[in-house]
JSON list of C-alpha atoms in Angstrom, two decimals:
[
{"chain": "A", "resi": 10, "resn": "UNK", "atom": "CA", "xyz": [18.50, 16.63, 89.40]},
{"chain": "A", "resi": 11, "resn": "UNK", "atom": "CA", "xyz": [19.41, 20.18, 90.19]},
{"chain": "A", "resi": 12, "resn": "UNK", "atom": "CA", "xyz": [22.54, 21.85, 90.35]},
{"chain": "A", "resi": 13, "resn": "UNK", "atom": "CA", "xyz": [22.47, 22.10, 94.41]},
{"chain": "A", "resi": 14, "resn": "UNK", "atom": "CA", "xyz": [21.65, 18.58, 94.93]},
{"chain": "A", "resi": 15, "resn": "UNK", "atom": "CA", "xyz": [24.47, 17.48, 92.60]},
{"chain": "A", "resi": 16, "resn": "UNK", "atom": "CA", "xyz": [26.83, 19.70, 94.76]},
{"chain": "A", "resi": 17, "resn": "UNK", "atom": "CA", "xyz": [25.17, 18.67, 98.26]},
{"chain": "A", "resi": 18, "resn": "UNK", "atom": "CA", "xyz": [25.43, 15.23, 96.70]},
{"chain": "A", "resi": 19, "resn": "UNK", "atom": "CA", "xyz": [29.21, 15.40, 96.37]},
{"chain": "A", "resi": 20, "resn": "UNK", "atom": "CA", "xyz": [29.43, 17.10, 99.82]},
{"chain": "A", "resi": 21, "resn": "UNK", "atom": "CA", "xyz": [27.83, 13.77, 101.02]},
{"chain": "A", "resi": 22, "resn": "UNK", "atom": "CA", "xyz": [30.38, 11.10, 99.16]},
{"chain": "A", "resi": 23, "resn": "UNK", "atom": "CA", "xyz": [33.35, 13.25, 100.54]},
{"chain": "A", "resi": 24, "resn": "UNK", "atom": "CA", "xyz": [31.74, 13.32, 104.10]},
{"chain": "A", "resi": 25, "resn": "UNK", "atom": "CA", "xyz": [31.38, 9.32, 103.80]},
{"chain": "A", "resi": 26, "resn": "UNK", "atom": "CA", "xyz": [34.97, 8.71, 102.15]},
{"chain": "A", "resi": 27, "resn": "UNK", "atom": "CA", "xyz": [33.13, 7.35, 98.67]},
{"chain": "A", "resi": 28, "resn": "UNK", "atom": "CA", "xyz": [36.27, 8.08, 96.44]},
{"chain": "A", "resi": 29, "resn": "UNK", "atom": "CA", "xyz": [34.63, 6.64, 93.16]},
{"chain": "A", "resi": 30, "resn": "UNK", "atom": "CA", "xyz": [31.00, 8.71, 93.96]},
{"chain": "A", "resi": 31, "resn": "UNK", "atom": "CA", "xyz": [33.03, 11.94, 94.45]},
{"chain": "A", "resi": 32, "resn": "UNK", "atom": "CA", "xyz": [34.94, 11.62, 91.52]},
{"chain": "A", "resi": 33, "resn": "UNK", "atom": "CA", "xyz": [32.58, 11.12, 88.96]},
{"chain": "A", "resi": 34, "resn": "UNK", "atom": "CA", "xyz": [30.24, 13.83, 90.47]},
{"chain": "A", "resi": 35, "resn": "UNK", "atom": "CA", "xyz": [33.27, 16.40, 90.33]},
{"chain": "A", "resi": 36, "resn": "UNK", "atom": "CA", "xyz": [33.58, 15.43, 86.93]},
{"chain": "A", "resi": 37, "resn": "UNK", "atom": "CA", "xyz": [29.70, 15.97, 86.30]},
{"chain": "A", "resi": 38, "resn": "UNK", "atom": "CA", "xyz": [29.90, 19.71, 88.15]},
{"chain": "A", "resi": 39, "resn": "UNK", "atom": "CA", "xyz": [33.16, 20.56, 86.56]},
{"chain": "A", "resi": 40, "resn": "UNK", "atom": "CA", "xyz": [31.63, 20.26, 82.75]},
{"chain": "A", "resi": 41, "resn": "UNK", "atom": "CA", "xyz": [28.45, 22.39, 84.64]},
{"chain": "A", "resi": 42, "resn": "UNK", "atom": "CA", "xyz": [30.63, 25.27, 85.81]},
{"chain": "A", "resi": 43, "resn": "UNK", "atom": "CA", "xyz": [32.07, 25.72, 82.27]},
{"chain": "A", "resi": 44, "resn": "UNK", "atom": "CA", "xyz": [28.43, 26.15, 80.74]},
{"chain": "A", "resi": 45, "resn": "UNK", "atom": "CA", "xyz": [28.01, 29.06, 83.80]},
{"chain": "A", "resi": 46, "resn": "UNK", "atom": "CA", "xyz": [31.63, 30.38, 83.19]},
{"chain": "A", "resi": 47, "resn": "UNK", "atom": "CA", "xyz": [31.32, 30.21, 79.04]},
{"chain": "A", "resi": 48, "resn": "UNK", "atom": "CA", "xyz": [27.87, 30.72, 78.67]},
{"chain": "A", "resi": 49, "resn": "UNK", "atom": "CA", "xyz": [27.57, 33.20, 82.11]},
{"chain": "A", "resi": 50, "resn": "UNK", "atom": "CA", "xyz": [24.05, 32.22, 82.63]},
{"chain": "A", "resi": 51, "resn": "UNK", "atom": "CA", "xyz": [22.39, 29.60, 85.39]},
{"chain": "A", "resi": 52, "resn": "UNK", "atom": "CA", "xyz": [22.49, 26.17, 85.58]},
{"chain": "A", "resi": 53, "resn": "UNK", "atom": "CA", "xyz": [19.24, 24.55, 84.57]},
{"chain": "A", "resi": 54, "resn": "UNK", "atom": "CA", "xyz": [18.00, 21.02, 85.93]},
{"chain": "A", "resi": 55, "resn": "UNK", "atom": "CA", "xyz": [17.27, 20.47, 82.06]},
{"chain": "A", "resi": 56, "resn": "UNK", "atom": "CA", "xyz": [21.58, 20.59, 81.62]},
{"chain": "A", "resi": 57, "resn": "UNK", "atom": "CA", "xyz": [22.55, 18.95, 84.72]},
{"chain": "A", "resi": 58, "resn": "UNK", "atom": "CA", "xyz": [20.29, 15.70, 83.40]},
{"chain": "A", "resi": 59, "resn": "UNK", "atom": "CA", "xyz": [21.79, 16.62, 79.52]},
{"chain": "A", "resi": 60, "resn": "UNK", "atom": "CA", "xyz": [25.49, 16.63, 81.03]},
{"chain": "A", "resi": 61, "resn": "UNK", "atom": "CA", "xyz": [24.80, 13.34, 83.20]},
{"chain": "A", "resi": 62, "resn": "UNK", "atom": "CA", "xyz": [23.87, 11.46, 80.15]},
{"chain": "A", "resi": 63, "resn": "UNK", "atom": "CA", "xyz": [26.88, 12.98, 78.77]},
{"chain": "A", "resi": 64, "resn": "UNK", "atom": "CA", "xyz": [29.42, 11.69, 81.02]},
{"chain": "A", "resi": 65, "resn": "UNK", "atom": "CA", "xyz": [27.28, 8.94, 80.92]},
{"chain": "A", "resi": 66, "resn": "UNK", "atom": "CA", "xyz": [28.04, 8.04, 77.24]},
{"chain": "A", "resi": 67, "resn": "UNK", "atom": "CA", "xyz": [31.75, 9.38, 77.57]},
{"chain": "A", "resi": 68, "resn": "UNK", "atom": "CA", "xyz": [32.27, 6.83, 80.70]},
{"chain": "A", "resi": 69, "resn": "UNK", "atom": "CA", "xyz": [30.91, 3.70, 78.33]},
{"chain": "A", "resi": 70, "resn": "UNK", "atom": "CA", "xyz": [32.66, 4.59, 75.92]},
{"chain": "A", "resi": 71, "resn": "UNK", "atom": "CA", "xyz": [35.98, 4.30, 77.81]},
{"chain": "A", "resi": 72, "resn": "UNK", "atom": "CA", "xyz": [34.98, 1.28, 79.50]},
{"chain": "A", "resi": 73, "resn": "UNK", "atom": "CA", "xyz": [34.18, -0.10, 76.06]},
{"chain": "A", "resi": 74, "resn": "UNK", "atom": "CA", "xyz": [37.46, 0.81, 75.21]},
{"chain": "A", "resi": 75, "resn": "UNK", "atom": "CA", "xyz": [39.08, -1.01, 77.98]},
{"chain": "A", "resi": 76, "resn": "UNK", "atom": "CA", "xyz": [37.24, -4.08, 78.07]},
{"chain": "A", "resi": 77, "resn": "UNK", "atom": "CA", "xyz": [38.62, -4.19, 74.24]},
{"chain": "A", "resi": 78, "resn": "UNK", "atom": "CA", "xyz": [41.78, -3.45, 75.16]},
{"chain": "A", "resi": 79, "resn": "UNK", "atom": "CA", "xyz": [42.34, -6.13, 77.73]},
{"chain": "A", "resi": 80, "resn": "UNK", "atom": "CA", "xyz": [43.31, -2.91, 80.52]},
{"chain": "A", "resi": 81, "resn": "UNK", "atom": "CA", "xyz": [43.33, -4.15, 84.09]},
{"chain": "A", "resi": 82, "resn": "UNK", "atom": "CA", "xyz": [40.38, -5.11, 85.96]},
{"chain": "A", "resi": 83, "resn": "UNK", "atom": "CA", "xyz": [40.35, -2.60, 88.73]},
{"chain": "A", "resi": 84, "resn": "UNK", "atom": "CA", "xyz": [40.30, 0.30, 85.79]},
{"chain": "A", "resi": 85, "resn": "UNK", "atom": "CA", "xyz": [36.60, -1.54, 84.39]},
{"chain": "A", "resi": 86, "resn": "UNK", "atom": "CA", "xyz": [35.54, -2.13, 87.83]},
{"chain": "A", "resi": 87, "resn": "UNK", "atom": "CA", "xyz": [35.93, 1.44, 88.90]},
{"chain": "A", "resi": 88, "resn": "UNK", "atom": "CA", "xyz": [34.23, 2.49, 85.35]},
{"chain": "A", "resi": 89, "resn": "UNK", "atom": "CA", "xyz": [31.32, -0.22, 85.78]},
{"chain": "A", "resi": 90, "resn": "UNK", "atom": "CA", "xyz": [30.42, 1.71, 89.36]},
{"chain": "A", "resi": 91, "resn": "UNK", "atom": "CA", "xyz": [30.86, 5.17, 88.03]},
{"chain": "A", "resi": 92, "resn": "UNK", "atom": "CA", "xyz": [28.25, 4.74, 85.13]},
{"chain": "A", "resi": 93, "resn": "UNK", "atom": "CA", "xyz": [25.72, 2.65, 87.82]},
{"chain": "A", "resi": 94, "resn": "UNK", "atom": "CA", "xyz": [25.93, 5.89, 90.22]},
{"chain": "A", "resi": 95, "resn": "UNK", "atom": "CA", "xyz": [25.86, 8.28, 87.26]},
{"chain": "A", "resi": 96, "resn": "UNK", "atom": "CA", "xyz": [22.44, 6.34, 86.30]},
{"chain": "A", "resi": 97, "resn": "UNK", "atom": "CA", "xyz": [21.31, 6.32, 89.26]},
{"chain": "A", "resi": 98, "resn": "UNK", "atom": "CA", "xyz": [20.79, 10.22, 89.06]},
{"chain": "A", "resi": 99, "resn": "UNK", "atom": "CA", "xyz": [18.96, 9.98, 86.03]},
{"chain": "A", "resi": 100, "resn": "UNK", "atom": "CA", "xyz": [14.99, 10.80, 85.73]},
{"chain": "A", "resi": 101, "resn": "UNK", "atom": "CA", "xyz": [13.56, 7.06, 85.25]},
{"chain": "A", "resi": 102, "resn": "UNK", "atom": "CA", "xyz": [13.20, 5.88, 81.82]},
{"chain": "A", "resi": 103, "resn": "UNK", "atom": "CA", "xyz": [9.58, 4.74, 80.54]},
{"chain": "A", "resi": 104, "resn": "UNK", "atom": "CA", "xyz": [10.11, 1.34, 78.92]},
{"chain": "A", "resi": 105, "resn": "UNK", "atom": "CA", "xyz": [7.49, -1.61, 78.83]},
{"chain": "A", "resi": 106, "resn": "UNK", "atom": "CA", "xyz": [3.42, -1.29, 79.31]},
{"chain": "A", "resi": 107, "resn": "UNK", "atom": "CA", "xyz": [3.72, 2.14, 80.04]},
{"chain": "A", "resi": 108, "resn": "UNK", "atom": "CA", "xyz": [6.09, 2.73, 77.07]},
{"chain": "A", "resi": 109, "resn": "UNK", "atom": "CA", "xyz": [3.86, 0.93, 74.77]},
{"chain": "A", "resi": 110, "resn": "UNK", "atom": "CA", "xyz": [0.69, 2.88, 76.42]},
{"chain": "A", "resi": 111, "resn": "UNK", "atom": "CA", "xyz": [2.42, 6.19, 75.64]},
{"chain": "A", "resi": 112, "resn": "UNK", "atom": "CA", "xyz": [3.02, 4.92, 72.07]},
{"chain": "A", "resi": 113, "resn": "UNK", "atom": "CA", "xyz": [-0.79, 4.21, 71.62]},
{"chain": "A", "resi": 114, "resn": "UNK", "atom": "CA", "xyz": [-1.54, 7.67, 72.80]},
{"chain": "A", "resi": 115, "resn": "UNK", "atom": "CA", "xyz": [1.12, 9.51, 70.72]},
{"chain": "A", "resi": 116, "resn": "UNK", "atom": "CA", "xyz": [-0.30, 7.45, 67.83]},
{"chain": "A", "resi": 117, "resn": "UNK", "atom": "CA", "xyz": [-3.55, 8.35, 67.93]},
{"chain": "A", "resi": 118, "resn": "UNK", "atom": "CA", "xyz": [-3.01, 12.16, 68.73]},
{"chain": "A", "resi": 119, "resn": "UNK", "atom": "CA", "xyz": [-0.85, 12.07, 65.62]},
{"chain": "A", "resi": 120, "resn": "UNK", "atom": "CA", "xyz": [-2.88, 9.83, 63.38]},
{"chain": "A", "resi": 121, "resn": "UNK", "atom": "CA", "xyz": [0.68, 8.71, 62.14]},
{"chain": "A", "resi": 122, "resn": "UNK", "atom": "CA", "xyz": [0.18, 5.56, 59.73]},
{"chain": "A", "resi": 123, "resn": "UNK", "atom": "CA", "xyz": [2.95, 4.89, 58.05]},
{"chain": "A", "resi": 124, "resn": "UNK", "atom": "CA", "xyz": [6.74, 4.51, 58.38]},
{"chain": "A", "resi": 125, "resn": "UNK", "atom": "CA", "xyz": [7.57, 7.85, 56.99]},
{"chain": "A", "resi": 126, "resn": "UNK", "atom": "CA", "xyz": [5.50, 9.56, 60.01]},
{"chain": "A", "resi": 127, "resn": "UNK", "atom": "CA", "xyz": [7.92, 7.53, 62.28]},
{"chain": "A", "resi": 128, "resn": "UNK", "atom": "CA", "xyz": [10.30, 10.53, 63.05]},
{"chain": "A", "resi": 129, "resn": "UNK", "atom": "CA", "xyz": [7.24, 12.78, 64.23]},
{"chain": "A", "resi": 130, "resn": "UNK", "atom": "CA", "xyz": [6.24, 10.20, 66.42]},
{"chain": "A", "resi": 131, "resn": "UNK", "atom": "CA", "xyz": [9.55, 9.66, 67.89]},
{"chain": "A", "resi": 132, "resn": "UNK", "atom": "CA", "xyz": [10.02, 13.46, 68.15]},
{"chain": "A", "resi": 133, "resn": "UNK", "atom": "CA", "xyz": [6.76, 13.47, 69.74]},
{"chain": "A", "resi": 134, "resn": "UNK", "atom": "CA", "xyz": [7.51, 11.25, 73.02]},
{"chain": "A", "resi": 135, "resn": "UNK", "atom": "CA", "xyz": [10.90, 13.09, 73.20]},
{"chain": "A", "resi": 136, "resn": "UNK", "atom": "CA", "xyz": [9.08, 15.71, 73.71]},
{"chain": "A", "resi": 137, "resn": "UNK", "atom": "CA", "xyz": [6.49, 14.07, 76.56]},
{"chain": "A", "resi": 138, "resn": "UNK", "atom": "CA", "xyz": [9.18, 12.27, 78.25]},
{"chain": "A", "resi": 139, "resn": "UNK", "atom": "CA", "xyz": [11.78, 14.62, 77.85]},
{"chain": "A", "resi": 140, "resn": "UNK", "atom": "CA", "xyz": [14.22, 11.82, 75.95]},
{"chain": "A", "resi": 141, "resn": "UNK", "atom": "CA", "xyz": [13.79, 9.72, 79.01]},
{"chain": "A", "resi": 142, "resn": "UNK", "atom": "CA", "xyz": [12.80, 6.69, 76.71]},
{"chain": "A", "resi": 143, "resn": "UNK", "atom": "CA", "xyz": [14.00, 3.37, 75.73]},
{"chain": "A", "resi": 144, "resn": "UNK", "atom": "CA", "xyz": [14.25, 4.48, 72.21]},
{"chain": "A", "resi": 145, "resn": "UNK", "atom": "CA", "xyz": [15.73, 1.25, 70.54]},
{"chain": "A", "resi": 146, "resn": "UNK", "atom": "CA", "xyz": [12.35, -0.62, 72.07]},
{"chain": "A", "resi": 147, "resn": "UNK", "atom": "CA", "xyz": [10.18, 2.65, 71.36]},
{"chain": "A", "resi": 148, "resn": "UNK", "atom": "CA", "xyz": [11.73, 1.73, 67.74]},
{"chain": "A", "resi": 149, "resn": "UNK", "atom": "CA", "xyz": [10.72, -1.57, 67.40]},
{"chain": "A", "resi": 150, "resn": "UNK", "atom": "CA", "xyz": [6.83, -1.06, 68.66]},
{"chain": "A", "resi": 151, "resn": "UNK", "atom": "CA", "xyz": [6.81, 1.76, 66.34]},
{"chain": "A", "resi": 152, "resn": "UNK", "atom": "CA", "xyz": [7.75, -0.69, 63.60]},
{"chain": "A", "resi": 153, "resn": "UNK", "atom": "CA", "xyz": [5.38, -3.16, 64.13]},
{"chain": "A", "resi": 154, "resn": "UNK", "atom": "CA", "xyz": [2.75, -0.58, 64.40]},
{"chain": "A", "resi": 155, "resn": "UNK", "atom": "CA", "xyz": [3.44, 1.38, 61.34]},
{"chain": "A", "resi": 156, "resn": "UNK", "atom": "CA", "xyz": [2.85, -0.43, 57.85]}
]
């Protein structure tokens, strides 16, 4: 996502009264300005999707916290939504057949074999899918492919 569709994007919840959309996106664009105020350089699509996943995290792991904590259940509800539209921003993960294809291909442009060439690989379809992978199942097929 870029930086003006994140801010046209919160222009549009306030514009249709969608409190819990607004809020989180604020939240999103307020950790972006600091990187332009601290770092006085442009926003890059590359830190808008590294800041999303950051709230991202940050959001589950309050709402973690406060399903464990027995809080009321307006306070998860409201968390629940905000990490579902947060997501929903996100570039689309490769998981499944086309995960496993891309595994194959990484594989054999490698010529990995064994278990210790498993952090190349990995490093390796970070790089072609930009960290927009199910790694935990990306993991696992690696596993069973590696002796």
């Amino acid at each position: 996502m870029e930086y003006q569709q994140l801010q046209d994007e919160i222009k549009a919840a306030m514009k249709a009264r969608d409190n819990h959309r607004r809020d989180i996106l604020r939240q999103v664009h307020t950790e972006l300005k600091a990187i332009e105020v601290n770092e006085r350089r442009e926003v890059t699509e590359a830190d808008v999707d590294a800041m999303l996943k950051r709230v991202i995290k940050q959001t589950k792991e309050t709402l973690d916290g406060s399903i464990k904590a027995g809080n009321n259940q307006e306070r998860t509800d409201t968390l629940t939504e905000q990490v579902a539209i947060l997501e929903g921003y996100l570039p689309k993960q490769v998981e499944g057949e086309e995960l496993i294809a891309l595994i194959d291909a990484v594989l054999a442009d490698t010529g990995a074999a064994t278990k210790k060439d498993m952090g190349r690989v990995m490093g390796e379809l970070t790089k072609r899918t930009g960290g927009n992978f199910d790694k935990a199942a990306a993991a696992k097929e690696l596993g069973s492919k590696l002796s």
